[in-house]
C-alpha cells in the first residue's frame, strides 16, 4: 500500500516490529543484515537492534529480533518502537499516521499523531477489533472487505473505507505455468484441511487421476499427520515446504482449494489466483466472495464443521466439491469460462486506483 502511495508521488516511511508468523526468506535476509543502530535501555541493560531497509521507495525501520507472534515482542522492544517512531515522525513530518492494533506502541503512535493535529488511520485486517477502546486513538478506519466493515458497525462509528488487500499484481503473475496440482495452502483445520483431505481421499477411491498439493504454512505435514495420516500416504498427494515465493506454487497449480471455516476478513490467495487465471473453489464466508469478485466457485460450509473445525465433512459436501473438480477437468468450456472469470476479476483489481481512494478518503 505504501509503495503504491509512493508511486502516486507521496512520501512514505514505516516503523515496524520484527514480527513474522511463518518462515519468510526475504524477512530473514533483512534480519541477517547488521543493525543500522542500537537503542540502549540503560535501566534494564538491554540493546535493541534497529535495521534500516529501503524497498519500493519506502524506508522501513525494523525494530528488534524476529518474533513469531505480536505477543512475543518484549516490553523493551515496544519502548524502542515508540522511540524510533517519534524520531521518524520528526524527520518525515507526516500528514497521516497509518497503524494497526496489537502493540501498545501502535496505539501510542495514533494518539501522538492526533495530539499534533495529524490524521490517525487504523488499518483493520482481522476480526480481533471488538472493543470501542481499540478505536479511541483513530480518526478514520481502513478495512479489507465489506464483510469486515459490517462487523465493525456495532463497535465504531468512525468513517470507514473498504480497500481489498494490496498486492503487487505484476510481480505475482507467473511468467510460465505448467499446471498439474489441485492445491491447498496452509493445511490447518480452520483453513479446511479436513475437506481438502476428504476430497483427495475420495478422488483416489474413485480412480480420478488428480494430483493434490498441500503447501506448508502455519499448518504443516505434522498437522496433517495428526489429523488425516491416511491422506499423506496417498500416492496422489504431495507436500511442499513453505516458500516466500508463492509463484512457485501457482506455476504448478491448476485449481486452488480455499475451504476456510473461520471468518476470513479477506484473503490474498483468491486475488493472487485470479491474477494467474487459476479457478478457485472456496467457502462462502467472510470477505472471500468479495476477493473472488465473480470468479471461482462458492460453497456454504456445513454448520457442524463451522463449530468444530476438525469435524470430518459430510459425504454430500465432499461430493459437491468433487463434482466441480470433475467438471473443470472434463469440460473444456467449463474450464475456459472459469479462467476467463478469474482474469476478468483480476482486471478489475486496480491497486493504483485503491491508493488514490485512500488519499481521497483522508482528504475528505
mmCIF file of C-alpha atoms in Angstrom:
data_model
loop_
_atom_site.group_PDB
_atom_site.id
_atom_site.type_symbol
_atom_site.label_atom_id
_atom_site.label_comp_id
_atom_site.label_asym_id
_atom_site.label_seq_id
_atom_site.Cartn_x
_atom_site.Cartn_y
_atom_site.Cartn_z
ATOM 1 C CA UNK A 1 0.000 0.000 0.000
ATOM 2 C CA UNK A 2 2.810 2.398 0.903
ATOM 3 C CA UNK A 3 4.629 1.540 -2.320
ATOM 4 C CA UNK A 4 1.529 2.444 -4.341
ATOM 5 C CA UNK A 5 1.247 5.745 -2.469
ATOM 6 C CA UNK A 6 4.889 6.455 -3.323
ATOM 7 C CA UNK A 7 4.093 5.831 -6.992
ATOM 8 C CA UNK A 8 1.382 8.483 -6.699
ATOM 9 C CA UNK A 9 4.018 10.967 -5.543
ATOM 10 C CA UNK A 10 3.635 10.768 -1.760
ATOM 11 C CA UNK A 11 6.499 10.272 0.709
ATOM 12 C CA UNK A 12 6.100 7.226 2.952
ATOM 13 C CA UNK A 13 8.094 5.553 5.699
ATOM 14 C CA UNK A 14 7.449 2.671 8.069
ATOM 15 C CA UNK A 15 8.384 1.725 11.625
ATOM 16 C CA UNK A 16 7.718 -1.900 12.457
ATOM 17 C CA UNK A 17 8.458 -4.590 14.987
ATOM 18 C CA UNK A 18 10.256 -7.644 13.606
ATOM 19 C CA UNK A 19 7.264 -9.995 13.722
ATOM 20 C CA UNK A 20 6.552 -12.637 11.084
ATOM 21 C CA UNK A 21 4.212 -15.583 11.597
ATOM 22 C CA UNK A 22 5.893 -18.069 9.259
ATOM 23 C CA UNK A 23 9.298 -18.604 7.678
ATOM 24 C CA UNK A 24 9.918 -15.822 5.186
ATOM 25 C CA UNK A 25 13.178 -15.760 3.232
ATOM 26 C CA UNK A 26 13.043 -12.041 2.450
ATOM 27 C CA UNK A 27 12.428 -11.060 6.073
ATOM 28 C CA UNK A 28 15.137 -13.481 7.208
ATOM 29 C CA UNK A 29 17.629 -11.735 4.919
ATOM 30 C CA UNK A 30 16.623 -8.397 6.441
ATOM 31 C CA UNK A 31 17.319 -9.722 9.930
ATOM 32 C CA UNK A 32 20.670 -11.206 8.832
ATOM 33 C CA UNK A 33 21.843 -7.711 7.909
ATOM 34 C CA UNK A 34 23.802 -5.900 10.624
ATOM 35 C CA UNK A 35 21.751 -3.405 12.649
ATOM 36 C CA UNK A 36 21.923 0.173 11.444
ATOM 37 C CA UNK A 37 21.822 1.279 15.063
ATOM 38 C CA UNK A 38 21.127 0.042 18.570
ATOM 39 C CA UNK A 39 18.948 1.608 21.205
ATOM 40 C CA UNK A 40 20.416 1.095 24.670
ATOM 41 C CA UNK A 41 17.988 0.909 27.576
ATOM 42 C CA UNK A 42 20.385 1.538 30.413
ATOM 43 C CA UNK A 43 17.924 0.909 33.236
ATOM 44 C CA UNK A 44 17.433 -2.704 32.132
ATOM 45 C CA UNK A 45 20.834 -3.187 30.474
ATOM 46 C CA UNK A 46 19.463 -4.080 27.042
ATOM 47 C CA UNK A 47 20.463 -3.206 23.496
ATOM 48 C CA UNK A 48 17.646 -3.372 20.932
ATOM 49 C CA UNK A 49 18.753 -3.519 17.282
ATOM 50 C CA UNK A 50 17.206 -1.307 14.604
ATOM 51 C CA UNK A 51 17.657 -2.137 10.915
ATOM 52 C CA UNK A 52 17.001 0.257 8.045
ATOM 53 C CA UNK A 53 15.808 -1.258 4.768
ATOM 54 C CA UNK A 54 14.583 0.510 1.605
ATOM 55 C CA UNK A 55 12.032 -1.295 -0.589
ATOM 56 C CA UNK A 56 9.927 0.163 -3.401
ATOM 57 C CA UNK A 57 10.696 3.729 -2.364
ATOM 58 C CA UNK A 58 9.716 3.153 1.285
ATOM 59 C CA UNK A 59 12.268 3.219 4.112
ATOM 60 C CA UNK A 60 11.409 0.574 6.724
ATOM 61 C CA UNK A 61 12.861 0.844 10.231
ATOM 62 C CA UNK A 62 12.694 -2.675 11.689
ATOM 63 C CA UNK A 63 12.994 -2.919 15.475
ATOM 64 C CA UNK A 64 14.063 -5.970 17.466
ATOM 65 C CA UNK A 65 14.824 -9.603 16.718
ATOM 66 C CA UNK A 66 12.370 -11.855 14.926
ATOM 67 C CA UNK A 67 9.261 -12.959 16.832
ATOM 68 C CA UNK A 68 6.564 -15.329 15.593
ATOM 69 C CA UNK A 69 3.649 -13.545 17.267
ATOM 70 C CA UNK A 70 2.976 -9.993 18.426
ATOM 71 C CA UNK A 71 2.753 -11.338 21.988
ATOM 72 C CA UNK A 72 6.420 -12.346 21.780
ATOM 73 C CA UNK A 73 7.557 -8.738 21.399
ATOM 74 C CA UNK A 74 9.307 -7.668 24.610
ATOM 75 C CA UNK A 75 8.380 -4.572 26.560
ATOM 76 C CA UNK A 76 11.865 -3.199 25.794
ATOM 77 C CA UNK A 77 11.242 -3.593 22.052
ATOM 78 C CA UNK A 78 7.888 -1.843 22.462
ATOM 79 C CA UNK A 79 9.628 1.110 24.113
ATOM 80 C CA UNK A 80 12.172 1.301 21.301
ATOM 81 C CA UNK A 81 9.496 1.055 18.591
ATOM 82 C CA UNK A 82 7.872 4.164 20.033
ATOM 83 C CA UNK A 83 11.207 5.983 20.334
ATOM 84 C CA UNK A 84 12.037 5.171 16.700
ATOM 85 C CA UNK A 85 8.538 6.273 15.681
ATOM 86 C CA UNK A 86 8.989 9.641 17.411
ATOM 87 C CA UNK A 87 12.301 10.166 15.605
ATOM 88 C CA UNK A 88 10.733 9.178 12.273
ATOM 89 C CA UNK A 89 7.775 11.488 12.917
ATOM 90 C CA UNK A 90 10.158 14.389 13.475
ATOM 91 C CA UNK A 91 12.115 13.574 10.297
ATOM 92 C CA UNK A 92 9.163 12.865 7.992
ATOM 93 C CA UNK A 93 6.665 15.359 9.452
ATOM 94 C CA UNK A 94 3.784 13.205 8.139
ATOM 95 C CA UNK A 95 0.227 14.308 7.398
ATOM 96 C CA UNK A 96 -1.115 10.835 8.168
ATOM 97 C CA UNK A 97 -0.084 8.041 10.525
ATOM 98 C CA UNK A 98 -1.393 4.639 9.430
ATOM 99 C CA UNK A 99 -1.242 1.882 12.031
ATOM 100 C CA UNK A 100 -2.912 -1.237 13.362
ATOM 101 C CA UNK A 101 -3.600 -2.788 16.745
ATOM 102 C CA UNK A 102 -1.951 -5.398 18.917
ATOM 103 C CA UNK A 103 1.018 -3.394 20.168
ATOM 104 C CA UNK A 104 0.762 -0.600 22.716
ATOM 105 C CA UNK A 105 3.220 1.356 20.567
ATOM 106 C CA UNK A 106 0.712 1.338 17.692
ATOM 107 C CA UNK A 107 -1.966 2.978 19.793
ATOM 108 C CA UNK A 108 0.603 5.403 21.227
ATOM 109 C CA UNK A 109 1.583 6.402 17.683
ATOM 110 C CA UNK A 110 -2.029 7.153 16.785
ATOM 111 C CA UNK A 111 -2.510 9.164 19.944
ATOM 112 C CA UNK A 112 0.675 11.159 19.302
ATOM 113 C CA UNK A 113 -0.366 11.883 15.712
ATOM 114 C CA UNK A 114 -3.723 13.232 16.870
ATOM 115 C CA UNK A 115 -2.050 15.378 19.523
ATOM 116 C CA UNK A 116 -0.080 17.022 16.716
ATOM 117 C CA UNK A 117 -3.152 17.642 14.586
ATOM 118 C CA UNK A 118 -2.427 14.855 12.103
ATOM 119 C CA UNK A 119 -4.785 12.158 10.878
ATOM 120 C CA UNK A 120 -4.581 8.789 12.623
ATOM 121 C CA UNK A 121 -5.854 5.924 10.457
ATOM 122 C CA UNK A 122 -6.408 2.444 11.902
ATOM 123 C CA UNK A 123 -5.957 -0.418 9.416
ATOM 124 C CA UNK A 124 -8.211 -3.346 10.370
ATOM 125 C CA UNK A 125 -7.474 -6.677 8.707
ATOM 126 C CA UNK A 126 -8.538 -9.128 11.427
ATOM 127 C CA UNK A 127 -11.639 -9.864 13.445
ATOM 128 C CA UNK A 128 -9.921 -9.103 16.767
ATOM 129 C CA UNK A 129 -11.040 -5.438 16.940
ATOM 130 C CA UNK A 130 -14.129 -5.956 19.061
ATOM 131 C CA UNK A 131 -13.965 -3.151 21.630
ATOM 132 C CA UNK A 132 -14.567 0.556 21.259
ATOM 133 C CA UNK A 133 -11.258 1.173 23.052
ATOM 134 C CA UNK A 134 -9.422 -0.188 20.022
ATOM 135 C CA UNK A 135 -10.616 2.833 18.040
ATOM 136 C CA UNK A 136 -10.020 5.519 20.677
ATOM 137 C CA UNK A 137 -6.738 6.599 19.048
ATOM 138 C CA UNK A 138 -8.000 6.838 15.459
ATOM 139 C CA UNK A 139 -9.805 9.372 13.297
ATOM 140 C CA UNK A 140 -10.508 7.020 10.392
ATOM 141 C CA UNK A 141 -10.636 3.294 9.673
ATOM 142 C CA UNK A 142 -9.499 1.338 6.624
ATOM 143 C CA UNK A 143 -10.570 -2.288 6.390
ATOM 144 C CA UNK A 144 -10.227 -5.044 3.821
ATOM 145 C CA UNK A 145 -13.796 -6.103 2.992
ATOM 146 C CA UNK A 146 -17.397 -5.024 3.363
ATOM 147 C CA UNK A 147 -17.944 -8.181 5.426
ATOM 148 C CA UNK A 148 -15.382 -6.888 7.924
ATOM 149 C CA UNK A 149 -16.819 -3.361 7.796
ATOM 150 C CA UNK A 150 -20.228 -4.767 8.747
ATOM 151 C CA UNK A 151 -18.689 -6.433 11.805
ATOM 152 C CA UNK A 152 -17.229 -3.088 12.896
ATOM 153 C CA UNK A 153 -20.527 -1.192 12.802
ATOM 154 C CA UNK A 154 -21.602 -2.142 16.374
ATOM 155 C CA UNK A 155 -18.157 -1.153 17.680
ATOM 156 C CA UNK A 156 -17.244 2.120 15.982
ATOM 157 C CA UNK A 157 -18.930 4.902 14.050
ATOM 158 C CA UNK A 158 -15.675 6.269 12.647
ATOM 159 C CA UNK A 159 -15.630 6.900 8.885
ATOM 160 C CA UNK A 160 -14.578 3.634 7.257
ATOM 161 C CA UNK A 161 -13.064 2.895 3.848
ATOM 162 C CA UNK A 162 -13.010 -0.594 2.340
ATOM 163 C CA UNK A 163 -9.917 -1.456 0.300
ATOM 164 C CA UNK A 164 -9.074 -5.004 -0.647
ATOM 165 C CA UNK A 165 -5.585 -6.127 0.436
ATOM 166 C CA UNK A 166 -2.839 -4.590 -1.652
ATOM 167 C CA UNK A 167 -0.617 -6.803 -3.756
ATOM 168 C CA UNK A 168 1.941 -6.090 -6.452
ATOM 169 C CA UNK A 169 -0.089 -7.718 -9.209
ATOM 170 C CA UNK A 170 2.604 -7.797 -11.940
ATOM 171 C CA UNK A 171 5.074 -9.372 -9.502
ATOM 172 C CA UNK A 172 2.506 -12.050 -8.598
ATOM 173 C CA UNK A 173 1.855 -13.269 -12.161
ATOM 174 C CA UNK A 174 3.814 -16.352 -13.254
ATOM 175 C CA UNK A 175 5.864 -15.904 -16.421
ATOM 176 C CA UNK A 176 5.137 -19.514 -17.388
ATOM 177 C CA UNK A 177 2.888 -22.144 -15.860
ATOM 178 C CA UNK A 178 2.775 -25.955 -16.018
ATOM 179 C CA UNK A 179 -0.409 -26.584 -14.012
ATOM 180 C CA UNK A 180 -0.875 -30.069 -12.629
ATOM 181 C CA UNK A 181 -1.929 -29.838 -8.963
ATOM 182 C CA UNK A 182 -5.115 -29.149 -7.041
ATOM 183 C CA UNK A 183 -3.602 -27.055 -4.256
ATOM 184 C CA UNK A 184 -4.371 -26.161 -0.643
ATOM 185 C CA UNK A 185 -2.112 -23.607 1.035
ATOM 186 C CA UNK A 186 -1.610 -23.739 4.807
ATOM 187 C CA UNK A 187 -3.239 -27.066 5.817
ATOM 188 C CA UNK A 188 -4.886 -26.048 9.078
ATOM 189 C CA UNK A 189 -8.290 -27.148 10.396
ATOM 190 C CA UNK A 190 -9.506 -23.524 10.203
ATOM 191 C CA UNK A 191 -8.360 -23.402 6.572
ATOM 192 C CA UNK A 192 -10.325 -26.515 5.666
ATOM 193 C CA UNK A 193 -7.673 -29.220 5.620
ATOM 194 C CA UNK A 194 -10.304 -31.812 6.603
ATOM 195 C CA UNK A 195 -12.337 -31.019 3.469
ATOM 196 C CA UNK A 196 -9.291 -30.920 1.194
ATOM 197 C CA UNK A 197 -8.088 -34.221 2.620
ATOM 198 C CA UNK A 198 -11.519 -35.800 2.172
ATOM 199 C CA UNK A 199 -11.664 -34.642 -1.461
ATOM 200 C CA UNK A 200 -8.203 -36.105 -2.141
ATOM 201 C CA UNK A 201 -9.199 -39.350 -0.424
ATOM 202 C CA UNK A 202 -12.470 -39.679 -2.372
ATOM 203 C CA UNK A 203 -10.823 -38.763 -5.685
ATOM 204 C CA UNK A 204 -8.282 -41.537 -5.151
ATOM 205 C CA UNK A 205 -11.006 -44.014 -4.190
ATOM 206 C CA UNK A 206 -12.845 -43.261 -7.442
ATOM 207 C CA UNK A 207 -9.695 -43.613 -9.502
ATOM 208 C CA UNK A 208 -9.539 -39.979 -10.556
ATOM 209 C CA UNK A 209 -6.123 -39.025 -11.991
ATOM 210 C CA UNK A 210 -5.958 -35.819 -9.951
ATOM 211 C CA UNK A 211 -2.796 -34.755 -8.124
ATOM 212 C CA UNK A 212 -3.062 -32.783 -4.885
ATOM 213 C CA UNK A 213 -0.511 -30.413 -3.370
ATOM 214 C CA UNK A 214 -0.560 -29.262 0.269
ATOM 215 C CA UNK A 215 1.741 -26.274 0.911
ATOM 216 C CA UNK A 216 3.022 -25.794 4.438
ATOM 217 C CA UNK A 217 2.384 -22.567 6.359
ATOM 218 C CA UNK A 218 1.322 -22.463 9.980
ATOM 219 C CA UNK A 219 -0.213 -25.798 9.119
ATOM 220 C CA UNK A 220 2.461 -28.389 8.295
ATOM 221 C CA UNK A 221 2.831 -32.037 7.350
ATOM 222 C CA UNK A 222 2.843 -32.721 11.099
ATOM 223 C CA UNK A 223 -0.600 -31.101 11.294
ATOM 224 C CA UNK A 224 -1.817 -33.464 8.571
ATOM 225 C CA UNK A 225 -0.107 -36.424 10.182
ATOM 226 C CA UNK A 226 -2.119 -35.743 13.331
ATOM 227 C CA UNK A 227 -5.457 -35.114 11.587
ATOM 228 C CA UNK A 228 -5.512 -37.213 8.397
ATOM 229 C CA UNK A 229 -2.470 -39.511 8.206
ATOM 230 C CA UNK A 230 -4.056 -41.701 5.534
ATOM 231 C CA UNK A 231 -4.169 -38.705 3.146
ATOM 232 C CA UNK A 232 -0.408 -38.222 3.492
ATOM 233 C CA UNK A 233 0.058 -41.820 2.401
ATOM 234 C CA UNK A 234 -1.853 -41.382 -0.869
ATOM 235 C CA UNK A 235 0.359 -41.538 -3.998
ATOM 236 C CA UNK A 236 -1.688 -38.667 -5.430
ATOM 237 C CA UNK A 237 -0.722 -36.284 -2.588
ATOM 238 C CA UNK A 238 2.440 -34.175 -2.399
ATOM 239 C CA UNK A 239 3.621 -31.803 0.354
ATOM 240 C CA UNK A 240 5.575 -28.630 -0.371
ATOM 241 C CA UNK A 241 7.643 -26.630 2.097
ATOM 242 C CA UNK A 242 6.588 -23.094 2.899
ATOM 243 C CA UNK A 243 8.073 -20.560 0.476
ATOM 244 C CA UNK A 244 8.203 -16.777 0.322
ATOM 245 C CA UNK A 245 7.874 -17.025 -3.486
ATOM 246 C CA UNK A 246 4.297 -18.228 -3.827
ATOM 247 C CA UNK A 247 4.595 -18.004 -7.631
ATOM 248 C CA UNK A 248 6.447 -21.317 -7.439
ATOM 249 C CA UNK A 249 3.183 -22.791 -6.157
ATOM 250 C CA UNK A 250 0.884 -21.038 -8.633
ATOM 251 C CA UNK A 251 3.109 -22.080 -11.544
ATOM 252 C CA UNK A 252 2.269 -25.728 -10.815
ATOM 253 C CA UNK A 253 -1.379 -25.252 -9.752
ATOM 254 C CA UNK A 254 -4.436 -25.958 -11.896
ATOM 255 C CA UNK A 255 -7.091 -25.362 -9.204
ATOM 256 C CA UNK A 256 -6.963 -23.744 -5.755
ATOM 257 C CA UNK A 257 -8.964 -25.123 -2.831
ATOM 258 C CA UNK A 258 -9.874 -22.423 -0.278
ATOM 259 C CA UNK A 259 -12.361 -24.149 2.079
ATOM 260 C CA UNK A 260 -11.902 -21.860 5.098
ATOM 261 C CA UNK A 261 -14.096 -22.449 8.128
ATOM 262 C CA UNK A 262 -13.238 -19.357 10.138
ATOM 263 C CA UNK A 263 -14.237 -15.802 9.277
ATOM 264 C CA UNK A 264 -11.775 -14.736 6.592
ATOM 265 C CA UNK A 265 -11.750 -10.948 6.630
ATOM 266 C CA UNK A 266 -10.371 -11.048 3.078
ATOM 267 C CA UNK A 267 -7.677 -13.474 1.917
ATOM 268 C CA UNK A 268 -4.939 -12.769 -0.625
ATOM 269 C CA UNK A 269 -4.911 -16.254 -2.170
ATOM 270 C CA UNK A 270 -8.082 -15.603 -4.260
ATOM 271 C CA UNK A 271 -6.598 -12.309 -5.501
ATOM 272 C CA UNK A 272 -3.312 -13.979 -6.445
ATOM 273 C CA UNK A 273 -5.077 -16.934 -8.062
ATOM 274 C CA UNK A 274 -7.260 -14.607 -10.140
ATOM 275 C CA UNK A 275 -4.143 -12.773 -11.331
ATOM 276 C CA UNK A 276 -2.870 -16.102 -12.710
ATOM 277 C CA UNK A 277 -6.212 -17.240 -14.140
ATOM 278 C CA UNK A 278 -6.473 -20.139 -11.675
ATOM 279 C CA UNK A 279 -10.004 -21.316 -10.752
ATOM 280 C CA UNK A 280 -10.707 -21.233 -7.006
ATOM 281 C CA UNK A 281 -13.149 -23.418 -5.071
ATOM 282 C CA UNK A 282 -13.894 -21.603 -1.817
ATOM 283 C CA UNK A 283 -16.152 -21.248 1.185
ATOM 284 C CA UNK A 284 -18.838 -18.587 1.096
ATOM 285 C CA UNK A 285 -17.667 -16.967 4.299
ATOM 286 C CA UNK A 286 -16.404 -13.554 5.395
ATOM 287 C CA UNK A 287 -14.737 -11.496 2.680
ATOM 288 C CA UNK A 288 -13.876 -14.402 0.369
ATOM 289 C CA UNK A 289 -16.701 -13.726 -2.146
ATOM 290 C CA UNK A 290 -15.540 -10.100 -2.407
ATOM 291 C CA UNK A 291 -11.969 -11.192 -3.132
ATOM 292 C CA UNK A 292 -13.125 -13.572 -5.859
ATOM 293 C CA UNK A 293 -15.277 -10.784 -7.338
ATOM 294 C CA UNK A 294 -17.364 -13.000 -9.602
ATOM 295 C CA UNK A 295 -14.686 -15.638 -10.209
ATOM 296 C CA UNK A 296 -14.382 -19.103 -8.725
ATOM 297 C CA UNK A 297 -16.983 -21.353 -7.117
ATOM 298 C CA UNK A 298 -18.524 -20.829 -3.675
ATOM 299 C CA UNK A 299 -19.853 -23.414 -1.203
ATOM 300 C CA UNK A 300 -21.714 -22.993 2.089
ATOM 301 C CA UNK A 301 -19.768 -24.860 4.814
ATOM 302 C CA UNK A 302 -21.745 -27.306 6.992
ATOM 303 C CA UNK A 303 -22.689 -25.944 10.387
ATOM 304 C CA UNK A 304 -21.033 -28.879 12.160
ATOM 305 C CA UNK A 305 -17.686 -28.029 10.526
ATOM 306 C CA UNK A 306 -18.030 -24.338 11.357
ATOM 307 C CA UNK A 307 -18.490 -25.082 15.047
ATOM 308 C CA UNK A 308 -15.680 -27.682 15.206
ATOM 309 C CA UNK A 309 -13.013 -27.307 12.514
ATOM 310 C CA UNK A 310 -11.621 -30.836 12.883
ATOM 311 C CA UNK A 311 -15.036 -32.402 12.158
ATOM 312 C CA UNK A 312 -14.926 -34.617 9.041
ATOM 313 C CA UNK A 313 -17.117 -33.041 6.333
ATOM 314 C CA UNK A 314 -20.349 -34.814 5.307
ATOM 315 C CA UNK A 315 -20.132 -37.025 2.225
ATOM 316 C CA UNK A 316 -22.604 -34.821 0.342
ATOM 317 C CA UNK A 317 -20.379 -31.775 0.906
ATOM 318 C CA UNK A 318 -17.300 -33.618 -0.350
ATOM 319 C CA UNK A 319 -19.342 -34.747 -3.360
ATOM 320 C CA UNK A 320 -20.268 -31.141 -4.213
ATOM 321 C CA UNK A 321 -16.604 -30.081 -4.345
ATOM 322 C CA UNK A 322 -15.561 -33.163 -6.307
ATOM 323 C CA UNK A 323 -18.352 -32.606 -8.831
ATOM 324 C CA UNK A 324 -16.992 -29.157 -9.681
ATOM 325 C CA UNK A 325 -13.451 -30.529 -9.936
ATOM 326 C CA UNK A 326 -14.732 -33.186 -12.350
ATOM 327 C CA UNK A 327 -16.387 -30.512 -14.494
ATOM 328 C CA UNK A 328 -13.238 -28.394 -14.570
ATOM 329 C CA UNK A 329 -11.132 -31.361 -15.634
ATOM 330 C CA UNK A 330 -13.556 -32.924 -18.119
ATOM 331 C CA UNK A 331 -15.367 -29.980 -19.708
ATOM 332 C CA UNK A 332 -13.008 -27.651 -21.638
ATOM 333 C CA UNK A 333 -15.714 -24.988 -21.918
ATOM 334 C CA UNK A 334 -16.289 -25.024 -18.150
ATOM 335 C CA UNK A 335 -12.580 -24.645 -17.514
ATOM 336 C CA UNK A 336 -12.192 -21.869 -20.101
ATOM 337 C CA UNK A 337 -15.084 -19.956 -18.542
ATOM 338 C CA UNK A 338 -13.574 -20.304 -15.054
ATOM 339 C CA UNK A 339 -10.237 -18.974 -16.330
ATOM 340 C CA UNK A 340 -12.000 -16.110 -18.129
ATOM 341 C CA UNK A 341 -13.876 -15.097 -14.967
ATOM 342 C CA UNK A 342 -10.625 -15.163 -12.980
ATOM 343 C CA UNK A 343 -8.839 -12.894 -15.466
ATOM 344 C CA UNK A 344 -11.838 -10.540 -15.612
ATOM 345 C CA UNK A 345 -11.796 -10.180 -11.825
ATOM 346 C CA UNK A 346 -8.037 -9.575 -11.895
ATOM 347 C CA UNK A 347 -8.528 -6.841 -14.496
ATOM 348 C CA UNK A 348 -10.933 -5.086 -12.110
ATOM 349 C CA UNK A 349 -8.336 -5.165 -9.321
ATOM 350 C CA UNK A 350 -6.516 -1.810 -9.547
ATOM 351 C CA UNK A 351 -4.079 -1.002 -6.689
ATOM 352 C CA UNK A 352 -3.265 2.429 -8.149
ATOM 353 C CA UNK A 353 -6.945 3.353 -8.004
ATOM 354 C CA UNK A 354 -7.166 1.901 -4.482
ATOM 355 C CA UNK A 355 -4.251 4.057 -3.317
ATOM 356 C CA UNK A 356 -5.937 7.131 -4.765
ATOM 357 C CA UNK A 357 -9.160 6.185 -2.978
ATOM 358 C CA UNK A 358 -7.210 6.195 0.283
ATOM 359 C CA UNK A 359 -5.818 9.672 -0.421
ATOM 360 C CA UNK A 360 -9.260 10.989 -1.336
ATOM 361 C CA UNK A 361 -10.754 9.398 1.803
ATOM 362 C CA UNK A 362 -8.225 11.061 4.097
ATOM 363 C CA UNK A 363 -8.621 14.421 2.364
ATOM 364 C CA UNK A 364 -12.398 14.280 2.760
#
